[in-house]
PDB file of C-alpha atoms in Angstrom:
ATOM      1  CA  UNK K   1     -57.695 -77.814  41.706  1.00 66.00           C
ATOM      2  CA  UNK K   2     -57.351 -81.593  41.586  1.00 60.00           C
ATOM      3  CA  UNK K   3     -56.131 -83.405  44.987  1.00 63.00           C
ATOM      4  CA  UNK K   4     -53.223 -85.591  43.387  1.00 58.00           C
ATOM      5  CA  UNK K   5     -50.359 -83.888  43.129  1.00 84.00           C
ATOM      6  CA  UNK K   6     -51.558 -80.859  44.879  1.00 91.00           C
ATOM      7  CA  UNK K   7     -48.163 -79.351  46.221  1.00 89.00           C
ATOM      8  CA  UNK K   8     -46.707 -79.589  42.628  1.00 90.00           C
ATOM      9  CA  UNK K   9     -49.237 -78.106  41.085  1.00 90.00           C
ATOM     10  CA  UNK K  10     -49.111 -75.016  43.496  1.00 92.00           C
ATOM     11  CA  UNK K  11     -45.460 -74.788  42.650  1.00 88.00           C
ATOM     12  CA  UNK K  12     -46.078 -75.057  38.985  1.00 91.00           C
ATOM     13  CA  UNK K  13     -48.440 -72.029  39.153  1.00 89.00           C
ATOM     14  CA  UNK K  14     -48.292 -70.206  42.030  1.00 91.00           C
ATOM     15  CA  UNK K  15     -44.448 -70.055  42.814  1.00 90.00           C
ATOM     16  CA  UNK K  16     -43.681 -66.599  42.678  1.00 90.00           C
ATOM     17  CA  UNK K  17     -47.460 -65.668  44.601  1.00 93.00           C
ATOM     18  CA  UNK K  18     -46.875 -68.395  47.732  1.00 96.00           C
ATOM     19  CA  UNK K  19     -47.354 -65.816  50.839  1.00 97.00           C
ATOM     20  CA  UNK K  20     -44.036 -65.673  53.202  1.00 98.00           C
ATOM     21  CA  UNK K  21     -46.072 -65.966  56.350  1.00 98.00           C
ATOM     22  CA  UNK K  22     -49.537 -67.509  56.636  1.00 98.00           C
ATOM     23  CA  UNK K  23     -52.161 -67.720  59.839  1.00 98.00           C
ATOM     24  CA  UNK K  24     -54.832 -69.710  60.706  1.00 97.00           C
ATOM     25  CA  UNK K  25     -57.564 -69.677  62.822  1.00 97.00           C
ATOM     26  CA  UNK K  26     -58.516 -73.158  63.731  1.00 95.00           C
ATOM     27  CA  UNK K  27     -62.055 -73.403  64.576  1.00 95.00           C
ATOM     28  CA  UNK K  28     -64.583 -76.144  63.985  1.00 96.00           C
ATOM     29  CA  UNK K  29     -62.922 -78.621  65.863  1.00 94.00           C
ATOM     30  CA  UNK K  30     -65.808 -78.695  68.515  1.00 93.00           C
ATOM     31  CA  UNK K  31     -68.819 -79.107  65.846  1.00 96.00           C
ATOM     32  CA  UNK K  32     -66.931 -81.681  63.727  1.00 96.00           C
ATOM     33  CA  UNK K  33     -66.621 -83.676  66.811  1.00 96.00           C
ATOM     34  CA  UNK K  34     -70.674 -83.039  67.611  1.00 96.00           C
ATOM     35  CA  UNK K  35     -71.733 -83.938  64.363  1.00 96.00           C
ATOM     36  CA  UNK K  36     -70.018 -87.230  64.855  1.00 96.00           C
ATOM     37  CA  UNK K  37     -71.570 -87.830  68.243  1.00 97.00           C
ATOM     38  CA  UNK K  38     -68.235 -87.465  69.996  1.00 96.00           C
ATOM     39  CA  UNK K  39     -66.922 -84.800  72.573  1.00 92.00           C
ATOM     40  CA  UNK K  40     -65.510 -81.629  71.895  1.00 91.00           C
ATOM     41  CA  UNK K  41     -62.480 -82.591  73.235  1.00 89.00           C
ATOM     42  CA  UNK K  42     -62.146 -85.440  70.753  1.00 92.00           C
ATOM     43  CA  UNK K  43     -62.495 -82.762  68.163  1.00 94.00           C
ATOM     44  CA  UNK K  44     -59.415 -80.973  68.741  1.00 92.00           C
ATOM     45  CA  UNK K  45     -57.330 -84.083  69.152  1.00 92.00           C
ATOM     46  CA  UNK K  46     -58.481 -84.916  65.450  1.00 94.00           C
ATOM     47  CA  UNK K  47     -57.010 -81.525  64.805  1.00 94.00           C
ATOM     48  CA  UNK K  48     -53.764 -82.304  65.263  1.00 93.00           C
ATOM     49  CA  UNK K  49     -53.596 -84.270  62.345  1.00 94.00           C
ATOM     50  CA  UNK K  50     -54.313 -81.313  60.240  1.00 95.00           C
ATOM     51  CA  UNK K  51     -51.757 -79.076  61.932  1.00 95.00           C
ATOM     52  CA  UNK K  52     -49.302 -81.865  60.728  1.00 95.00           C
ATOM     53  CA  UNK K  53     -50.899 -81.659  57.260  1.00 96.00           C
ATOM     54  CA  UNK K  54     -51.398 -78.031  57.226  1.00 96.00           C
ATOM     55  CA  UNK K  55     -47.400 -77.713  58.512  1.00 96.00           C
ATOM     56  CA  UNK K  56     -46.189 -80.041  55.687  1.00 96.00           C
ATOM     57  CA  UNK K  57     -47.677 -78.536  53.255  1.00 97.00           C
ATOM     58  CA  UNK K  58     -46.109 -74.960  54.274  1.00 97.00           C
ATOM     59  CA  UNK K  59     -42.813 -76.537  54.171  1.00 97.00           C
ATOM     60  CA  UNK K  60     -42.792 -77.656  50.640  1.00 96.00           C
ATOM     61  CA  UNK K  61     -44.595 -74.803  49.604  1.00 96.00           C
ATOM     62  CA  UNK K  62     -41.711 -72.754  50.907  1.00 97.00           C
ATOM     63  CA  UNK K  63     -44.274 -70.675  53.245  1.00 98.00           C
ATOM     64  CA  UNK K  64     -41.648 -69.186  55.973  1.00 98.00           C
ATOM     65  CA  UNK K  65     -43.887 -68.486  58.894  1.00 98.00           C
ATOM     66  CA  UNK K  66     -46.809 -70.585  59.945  1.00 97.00           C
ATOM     67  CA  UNK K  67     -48.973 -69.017  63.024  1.00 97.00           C
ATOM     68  CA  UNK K  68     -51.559 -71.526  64.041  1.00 95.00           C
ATOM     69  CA  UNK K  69     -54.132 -69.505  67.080  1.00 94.00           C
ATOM     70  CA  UNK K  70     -54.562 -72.747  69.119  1.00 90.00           C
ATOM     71  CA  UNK K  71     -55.690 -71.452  72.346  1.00 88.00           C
ATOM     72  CA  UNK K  72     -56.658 -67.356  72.774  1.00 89.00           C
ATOM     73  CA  UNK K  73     -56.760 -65.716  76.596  1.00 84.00           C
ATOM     74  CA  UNK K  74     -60.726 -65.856  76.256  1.00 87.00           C
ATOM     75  CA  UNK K  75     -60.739 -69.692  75.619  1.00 88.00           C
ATOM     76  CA  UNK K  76     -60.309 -70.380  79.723  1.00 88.00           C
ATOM     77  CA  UNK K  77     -64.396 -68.582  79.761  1.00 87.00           C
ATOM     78  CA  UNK K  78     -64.904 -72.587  78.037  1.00 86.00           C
ATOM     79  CA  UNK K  79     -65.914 -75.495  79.783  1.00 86.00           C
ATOM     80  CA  UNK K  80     -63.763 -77.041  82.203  1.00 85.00           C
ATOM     81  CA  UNK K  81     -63.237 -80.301  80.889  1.00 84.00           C
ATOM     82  CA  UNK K  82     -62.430 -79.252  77.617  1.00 86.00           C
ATOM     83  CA  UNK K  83     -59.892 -76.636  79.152  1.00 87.00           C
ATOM     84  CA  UNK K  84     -58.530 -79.633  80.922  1.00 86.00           C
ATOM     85  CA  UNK K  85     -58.625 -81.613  77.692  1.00 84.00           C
ATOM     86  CA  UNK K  86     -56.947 -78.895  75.653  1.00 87.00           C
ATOM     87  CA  UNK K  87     -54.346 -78.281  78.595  1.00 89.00           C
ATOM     88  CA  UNK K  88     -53.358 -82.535  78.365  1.00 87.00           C
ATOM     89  CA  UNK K  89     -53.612 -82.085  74.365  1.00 88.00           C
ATOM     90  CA  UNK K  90     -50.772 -79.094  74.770  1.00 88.00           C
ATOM     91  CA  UNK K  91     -48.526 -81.511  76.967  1.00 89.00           C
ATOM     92  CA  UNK K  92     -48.855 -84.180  75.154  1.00 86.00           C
ATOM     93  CA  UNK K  93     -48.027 -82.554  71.780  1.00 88.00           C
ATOM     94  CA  UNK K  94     -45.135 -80.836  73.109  1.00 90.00           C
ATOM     95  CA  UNK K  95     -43.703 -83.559  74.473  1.00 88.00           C
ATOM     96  CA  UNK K  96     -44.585 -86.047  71.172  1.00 90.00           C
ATOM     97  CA  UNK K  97     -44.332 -83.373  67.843  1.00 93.00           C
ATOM     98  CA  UNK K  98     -40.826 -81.581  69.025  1.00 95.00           C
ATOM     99  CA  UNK K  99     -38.690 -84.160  67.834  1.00 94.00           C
ATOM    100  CA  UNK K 100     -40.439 -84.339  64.767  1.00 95.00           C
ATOM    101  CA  UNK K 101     -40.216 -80.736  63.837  1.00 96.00           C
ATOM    102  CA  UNK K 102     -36.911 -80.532  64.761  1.00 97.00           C
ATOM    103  CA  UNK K 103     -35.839 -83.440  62.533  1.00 97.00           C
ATOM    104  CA  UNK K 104     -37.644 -81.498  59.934  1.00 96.00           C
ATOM    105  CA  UNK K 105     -35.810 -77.972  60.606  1.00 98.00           C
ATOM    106  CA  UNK K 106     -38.920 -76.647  62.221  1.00 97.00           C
ATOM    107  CA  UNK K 107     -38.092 -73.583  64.460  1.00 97.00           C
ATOM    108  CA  UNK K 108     -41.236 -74.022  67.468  1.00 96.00           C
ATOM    109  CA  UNK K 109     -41.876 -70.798  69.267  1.00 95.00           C
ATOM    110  CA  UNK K 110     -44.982 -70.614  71.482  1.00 94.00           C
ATOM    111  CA  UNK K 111     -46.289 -66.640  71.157  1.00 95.00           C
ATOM    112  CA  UNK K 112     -48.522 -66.089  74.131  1.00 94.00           C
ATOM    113  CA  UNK K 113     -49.078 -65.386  78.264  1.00 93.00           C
ATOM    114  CA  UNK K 114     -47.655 -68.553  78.937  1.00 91.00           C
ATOM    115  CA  UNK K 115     -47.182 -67.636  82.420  1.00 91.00           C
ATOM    116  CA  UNK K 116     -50.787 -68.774  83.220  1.00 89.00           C
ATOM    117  CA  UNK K 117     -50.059 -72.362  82.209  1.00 90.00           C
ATOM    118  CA  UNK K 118     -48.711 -74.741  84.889  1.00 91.00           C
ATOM    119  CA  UNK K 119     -45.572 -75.221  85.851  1.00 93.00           C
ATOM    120  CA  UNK K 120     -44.872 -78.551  83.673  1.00 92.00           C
ATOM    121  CA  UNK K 121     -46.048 -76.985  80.490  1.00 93.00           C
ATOM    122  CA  UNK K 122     -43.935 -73.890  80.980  1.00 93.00           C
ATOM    123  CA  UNK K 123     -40.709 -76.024  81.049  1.00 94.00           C
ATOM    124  CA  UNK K 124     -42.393 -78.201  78.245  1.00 93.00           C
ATOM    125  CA  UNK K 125     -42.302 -74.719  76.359  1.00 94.00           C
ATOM    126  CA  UNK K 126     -38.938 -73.358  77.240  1.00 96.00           C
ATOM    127  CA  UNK K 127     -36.984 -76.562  76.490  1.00 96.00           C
ATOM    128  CA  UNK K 128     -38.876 -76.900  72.558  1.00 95.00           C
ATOM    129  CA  UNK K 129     -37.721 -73.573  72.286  1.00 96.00           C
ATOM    130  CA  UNK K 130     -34.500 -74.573  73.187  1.00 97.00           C
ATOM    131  CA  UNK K 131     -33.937 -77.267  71.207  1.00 96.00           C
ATOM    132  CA  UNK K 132     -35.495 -75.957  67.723  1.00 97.00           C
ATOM    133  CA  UNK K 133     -34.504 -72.455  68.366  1.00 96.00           C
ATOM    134  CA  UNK K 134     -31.187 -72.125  65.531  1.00 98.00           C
ATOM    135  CA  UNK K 135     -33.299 -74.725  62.844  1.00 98.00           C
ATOM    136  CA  UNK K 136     -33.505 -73.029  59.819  1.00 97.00           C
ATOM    137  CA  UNK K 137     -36.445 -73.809  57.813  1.00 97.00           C
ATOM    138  CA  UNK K 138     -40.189 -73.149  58.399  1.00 98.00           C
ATOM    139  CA  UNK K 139     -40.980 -70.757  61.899  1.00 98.00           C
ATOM    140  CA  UNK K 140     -44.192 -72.160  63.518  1.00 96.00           C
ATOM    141  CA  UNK K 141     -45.958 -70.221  65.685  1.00 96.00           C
ATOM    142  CA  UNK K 142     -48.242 -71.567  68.152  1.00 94.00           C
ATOM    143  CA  UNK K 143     -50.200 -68.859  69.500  1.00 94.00           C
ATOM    144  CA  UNK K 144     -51.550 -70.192  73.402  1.00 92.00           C
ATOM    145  CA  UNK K 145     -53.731 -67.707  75.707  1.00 92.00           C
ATOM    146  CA  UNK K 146     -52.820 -65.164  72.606  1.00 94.00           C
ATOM    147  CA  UNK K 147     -55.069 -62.078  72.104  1.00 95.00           C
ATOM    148  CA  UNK K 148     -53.884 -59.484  69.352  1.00 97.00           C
ATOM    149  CA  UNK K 149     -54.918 -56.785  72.114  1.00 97.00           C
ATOM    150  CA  UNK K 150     -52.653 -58.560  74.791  1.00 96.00           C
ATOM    151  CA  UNK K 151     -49.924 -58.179  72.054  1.00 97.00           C
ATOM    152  CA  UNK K 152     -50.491 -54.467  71.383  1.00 98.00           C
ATOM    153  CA  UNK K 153     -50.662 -53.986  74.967  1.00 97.00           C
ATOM    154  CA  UNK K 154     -47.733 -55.944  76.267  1.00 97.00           C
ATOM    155  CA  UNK K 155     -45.694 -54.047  73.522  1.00 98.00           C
ATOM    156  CA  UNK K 156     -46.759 -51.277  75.049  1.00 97.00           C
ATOM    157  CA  UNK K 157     -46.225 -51.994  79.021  1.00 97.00           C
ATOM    158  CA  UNK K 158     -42.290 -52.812  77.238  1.00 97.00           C
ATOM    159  CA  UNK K 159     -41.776 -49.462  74.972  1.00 98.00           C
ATOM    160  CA  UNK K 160     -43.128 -47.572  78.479  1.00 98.00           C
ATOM    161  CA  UNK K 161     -40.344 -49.478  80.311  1.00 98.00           C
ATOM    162  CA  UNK K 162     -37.768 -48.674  78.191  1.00 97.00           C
ATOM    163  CA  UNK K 163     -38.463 -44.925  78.556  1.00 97.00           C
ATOM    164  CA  UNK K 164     -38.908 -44.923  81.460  1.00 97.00           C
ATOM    165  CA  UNK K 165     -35.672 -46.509  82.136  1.00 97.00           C
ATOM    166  CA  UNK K 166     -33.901 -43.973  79.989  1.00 96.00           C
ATOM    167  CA  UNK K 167     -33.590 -46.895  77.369  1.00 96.00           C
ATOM    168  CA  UNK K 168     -35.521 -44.823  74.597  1.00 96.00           C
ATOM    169  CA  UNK K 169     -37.346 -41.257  74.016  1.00 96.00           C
ATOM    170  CA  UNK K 170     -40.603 -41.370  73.951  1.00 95.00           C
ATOM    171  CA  UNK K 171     -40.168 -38.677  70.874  1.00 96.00           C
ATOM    172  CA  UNK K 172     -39.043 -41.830  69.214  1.00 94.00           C
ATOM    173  CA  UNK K 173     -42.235 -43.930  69.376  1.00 96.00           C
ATOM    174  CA  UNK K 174     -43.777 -44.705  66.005  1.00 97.00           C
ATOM    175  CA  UNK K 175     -45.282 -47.545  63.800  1.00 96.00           C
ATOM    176  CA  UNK K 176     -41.988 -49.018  63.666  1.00 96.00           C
ATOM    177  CA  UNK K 177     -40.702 -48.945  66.697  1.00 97.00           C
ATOM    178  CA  UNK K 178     -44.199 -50.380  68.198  1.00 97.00           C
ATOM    179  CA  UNK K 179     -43.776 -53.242  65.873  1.00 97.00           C
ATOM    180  CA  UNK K 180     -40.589 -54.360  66.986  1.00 97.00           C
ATOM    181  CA  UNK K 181     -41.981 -54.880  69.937  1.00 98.00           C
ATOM    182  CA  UNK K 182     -44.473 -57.048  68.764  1.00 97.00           C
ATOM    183  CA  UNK K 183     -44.675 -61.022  69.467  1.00 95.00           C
ATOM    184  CA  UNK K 184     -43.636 -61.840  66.009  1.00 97.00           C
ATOM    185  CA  UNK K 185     -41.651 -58.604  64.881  1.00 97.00           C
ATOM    186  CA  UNK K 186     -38.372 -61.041  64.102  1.00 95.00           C
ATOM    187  CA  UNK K 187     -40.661 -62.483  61.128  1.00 97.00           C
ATOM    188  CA  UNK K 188     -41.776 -61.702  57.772  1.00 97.00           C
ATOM    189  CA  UNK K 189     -45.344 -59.604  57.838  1.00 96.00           C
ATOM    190  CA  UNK K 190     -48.426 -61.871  57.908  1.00 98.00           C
ATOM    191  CA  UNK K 191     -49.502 -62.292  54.170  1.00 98.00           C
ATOM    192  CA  UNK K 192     -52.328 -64.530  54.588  1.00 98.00           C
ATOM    193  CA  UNK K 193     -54.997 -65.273  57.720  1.00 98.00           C
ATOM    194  CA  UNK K 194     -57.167 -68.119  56.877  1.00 98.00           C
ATOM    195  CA  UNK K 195     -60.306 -69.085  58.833  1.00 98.00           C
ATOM    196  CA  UNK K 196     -61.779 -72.341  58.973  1.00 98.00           C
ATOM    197  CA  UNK K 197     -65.388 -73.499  60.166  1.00 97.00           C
ATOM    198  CA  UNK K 198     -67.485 -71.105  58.824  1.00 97.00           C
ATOM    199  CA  UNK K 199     -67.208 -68.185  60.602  1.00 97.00           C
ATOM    200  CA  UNK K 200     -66.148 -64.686  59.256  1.00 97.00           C
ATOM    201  CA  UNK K 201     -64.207 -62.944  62.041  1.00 95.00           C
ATOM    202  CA  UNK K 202     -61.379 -62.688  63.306  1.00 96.00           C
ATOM    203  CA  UNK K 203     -61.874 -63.786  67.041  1.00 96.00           C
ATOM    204  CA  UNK K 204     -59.075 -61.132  68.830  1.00 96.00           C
ATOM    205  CA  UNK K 205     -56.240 -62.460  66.298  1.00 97.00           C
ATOM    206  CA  UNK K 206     -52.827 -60.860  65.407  1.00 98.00           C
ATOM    207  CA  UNK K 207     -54.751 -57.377  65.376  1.00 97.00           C
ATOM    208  CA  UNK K 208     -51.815 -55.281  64.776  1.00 97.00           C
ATOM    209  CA  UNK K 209     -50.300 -58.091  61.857  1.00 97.00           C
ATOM    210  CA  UNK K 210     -53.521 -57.720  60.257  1.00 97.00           C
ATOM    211  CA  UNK K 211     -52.805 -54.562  58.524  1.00 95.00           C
ATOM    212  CA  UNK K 212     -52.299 -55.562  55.088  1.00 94.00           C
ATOM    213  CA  UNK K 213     -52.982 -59.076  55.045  1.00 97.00           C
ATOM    214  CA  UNK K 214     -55.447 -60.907  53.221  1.00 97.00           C
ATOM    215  CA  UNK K 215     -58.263 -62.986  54.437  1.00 97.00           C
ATOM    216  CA  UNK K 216     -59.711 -66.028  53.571  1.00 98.00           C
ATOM    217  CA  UNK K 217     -62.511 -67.350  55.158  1.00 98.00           C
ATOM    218  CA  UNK K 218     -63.256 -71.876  54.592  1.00 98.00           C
ATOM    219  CA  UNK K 219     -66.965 -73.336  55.261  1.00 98.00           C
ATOM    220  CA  UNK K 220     -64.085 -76.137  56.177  1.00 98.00           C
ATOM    221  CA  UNK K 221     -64.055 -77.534  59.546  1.00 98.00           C
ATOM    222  CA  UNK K 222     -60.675 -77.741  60.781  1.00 97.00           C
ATOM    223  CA  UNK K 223     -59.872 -81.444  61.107  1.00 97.00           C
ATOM    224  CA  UNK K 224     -60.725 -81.905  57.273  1.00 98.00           C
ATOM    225  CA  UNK K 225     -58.479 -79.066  56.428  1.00 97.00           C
ATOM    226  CA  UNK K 226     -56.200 -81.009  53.940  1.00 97.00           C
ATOM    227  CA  UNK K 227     -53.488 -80.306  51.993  1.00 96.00           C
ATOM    228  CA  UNK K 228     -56.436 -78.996  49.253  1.00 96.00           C
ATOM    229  CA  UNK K 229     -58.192 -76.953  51.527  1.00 97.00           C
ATOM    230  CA  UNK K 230     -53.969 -75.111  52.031  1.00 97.00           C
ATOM    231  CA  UNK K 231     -53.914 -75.025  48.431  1.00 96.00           C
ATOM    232  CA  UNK K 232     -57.122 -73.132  47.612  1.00 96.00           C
ATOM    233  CA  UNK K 233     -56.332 -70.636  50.323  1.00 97.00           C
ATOM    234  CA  UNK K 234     -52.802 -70.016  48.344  1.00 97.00           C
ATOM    235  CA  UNK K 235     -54.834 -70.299  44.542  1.00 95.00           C
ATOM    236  CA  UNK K 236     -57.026 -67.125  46.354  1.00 95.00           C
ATOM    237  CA  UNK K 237     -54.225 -65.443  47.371  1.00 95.00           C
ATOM    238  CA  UNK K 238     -52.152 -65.281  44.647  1.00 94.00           C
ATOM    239  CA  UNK K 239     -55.147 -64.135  42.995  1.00 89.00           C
ATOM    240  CA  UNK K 240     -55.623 -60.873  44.502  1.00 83.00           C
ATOM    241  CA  UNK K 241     -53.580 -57.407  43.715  1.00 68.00           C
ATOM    242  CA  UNK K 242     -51.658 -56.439  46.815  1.00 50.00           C
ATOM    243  CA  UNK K 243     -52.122 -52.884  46.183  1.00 50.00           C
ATOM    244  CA  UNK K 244     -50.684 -51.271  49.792  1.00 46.00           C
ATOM    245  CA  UNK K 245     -52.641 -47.862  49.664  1.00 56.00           C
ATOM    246  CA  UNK K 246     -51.406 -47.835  45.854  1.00 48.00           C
ATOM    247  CA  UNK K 247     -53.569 -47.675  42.798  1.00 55.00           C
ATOM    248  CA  UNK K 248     -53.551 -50.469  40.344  1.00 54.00           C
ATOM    249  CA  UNK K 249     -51.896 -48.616  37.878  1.00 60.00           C
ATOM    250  CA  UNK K 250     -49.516 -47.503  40.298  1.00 51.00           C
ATOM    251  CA  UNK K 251     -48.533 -51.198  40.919  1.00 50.00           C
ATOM    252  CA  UNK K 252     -47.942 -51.577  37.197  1.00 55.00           C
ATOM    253  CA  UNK K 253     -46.324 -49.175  36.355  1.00 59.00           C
ATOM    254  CA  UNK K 254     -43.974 -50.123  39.463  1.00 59.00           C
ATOM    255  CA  UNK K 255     -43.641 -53.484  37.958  1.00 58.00           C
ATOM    256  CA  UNK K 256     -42.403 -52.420  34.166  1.00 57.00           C
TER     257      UNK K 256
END
């Protein structure tokens, strides 16, 4: 796929195939910024411009959901300066990309244990939640000290409170009910995870989400992931035959 006109030609070919909600692990950061003789840190500020690219792209595209893993709960085990650099990247984007996403119709919601962040950051959150929280257009999801096992277990600790407080029976516990408890049960189910830097894992990621998506894993660092790099993850996608536990003749015969 050529670079010019990359978001038309998606459209042109891949309209009916463009996955509702899309993930991304964004790794790399630290070894692009190595390679270039710079500091991690510097890295990961570079990445910022991609998440711009990476979240207009999935708003012409007509992607619904966009959940970006920016920080997980075993990132703190990293070096202290680039914790604190990452912590001062978090603020500052909070307080300089709301307005911008807003403008846009972005809905922000930060999916996470934000309870171990200071004090500032936590009102940082709650008032970008506040302020994009009825837009209408693309959801992105920010996942900060996320784990997809701290998800399946918080959704537990809350189904185990609601029983306990006479609020359900546990008789009534099942797949469903589990996953309406789930950080991002309001949204459509994750279609697509994409992986940048090289790596072919999936690092402790929306776990339970996982189920039936697809994965695509980019030699890509994640500062160079362009509005290309979006596209070619889409071109795969569409290319596959969601099948569900279904045969293939199954799904077409479904389809006559």
């Amino acid at each position: 796929m050529a670079k010019s006109n990359v978001v038309d030609q998606v459209l042109e070919h891949y309209s009916s195939s463009i996955p509702q909600h899309v993930g991304i692990i964004m790794d790399g950061n630290g070894r692009w910024a190595q390679q270039k003789g710079m500091p991690r840190v510097y890295g990961h500020k570079k990445g910022v411009d991609a998440v711009r690219e990476a979240v207009r792209f999935a708003r012409k595209v007509g992607v619904k959901s966009l959940t970006l893993f920016a920080f997980s709960s075993e990132n703190w085990k990293r070096p202290e300066d680039e914790v604190s650099g990452l912590m001062e990247l978090f603020m500052l984007v909070l307080t300089r990309e709301v307005n911008t996403l807003h403008k846009n119709n972005v809905r922000l919601k930060i999916v996470g244990d934000i309870s171990a962040f200071s004090e500032k950051i936590q009102k940082k959150v709650t008032s970008a939640h506040q302020m994009t929280e009825a837009n209408t257009g693309l959801t992105l999801n920010v996942a900060a000290n996320y784990g997809g096992r701290w998800d399946i277990a918080n959704a537990t600790k809350s189904i185990a409170n609601d029983v306990q407080s006479g609020k359900l029976d546990a008789n009534d516990i099942d797949e469903t009910l589990l996953g309406k408890y789930m950080c991002l049960a309001d949204q459509p189910e994750l279609d697509l995870l994409v992986r940048t830097g090289g790596e072919s894992r999936i690092s402790n990621f929306l776990l339970w989400q996982l189920a039936y998506a697809e994965l695509h894993f980019t030699s890509v660092y994640w500062p160079d992931f362009d509005e290309l790099s979006f596209a070619q993850a889409v071109e795969a996608f569409a290319g596959t035959e969601r099948r569900f536990g279904l045969t293939g003749e199954q799904i077409k015969q479904n389809e006559i």
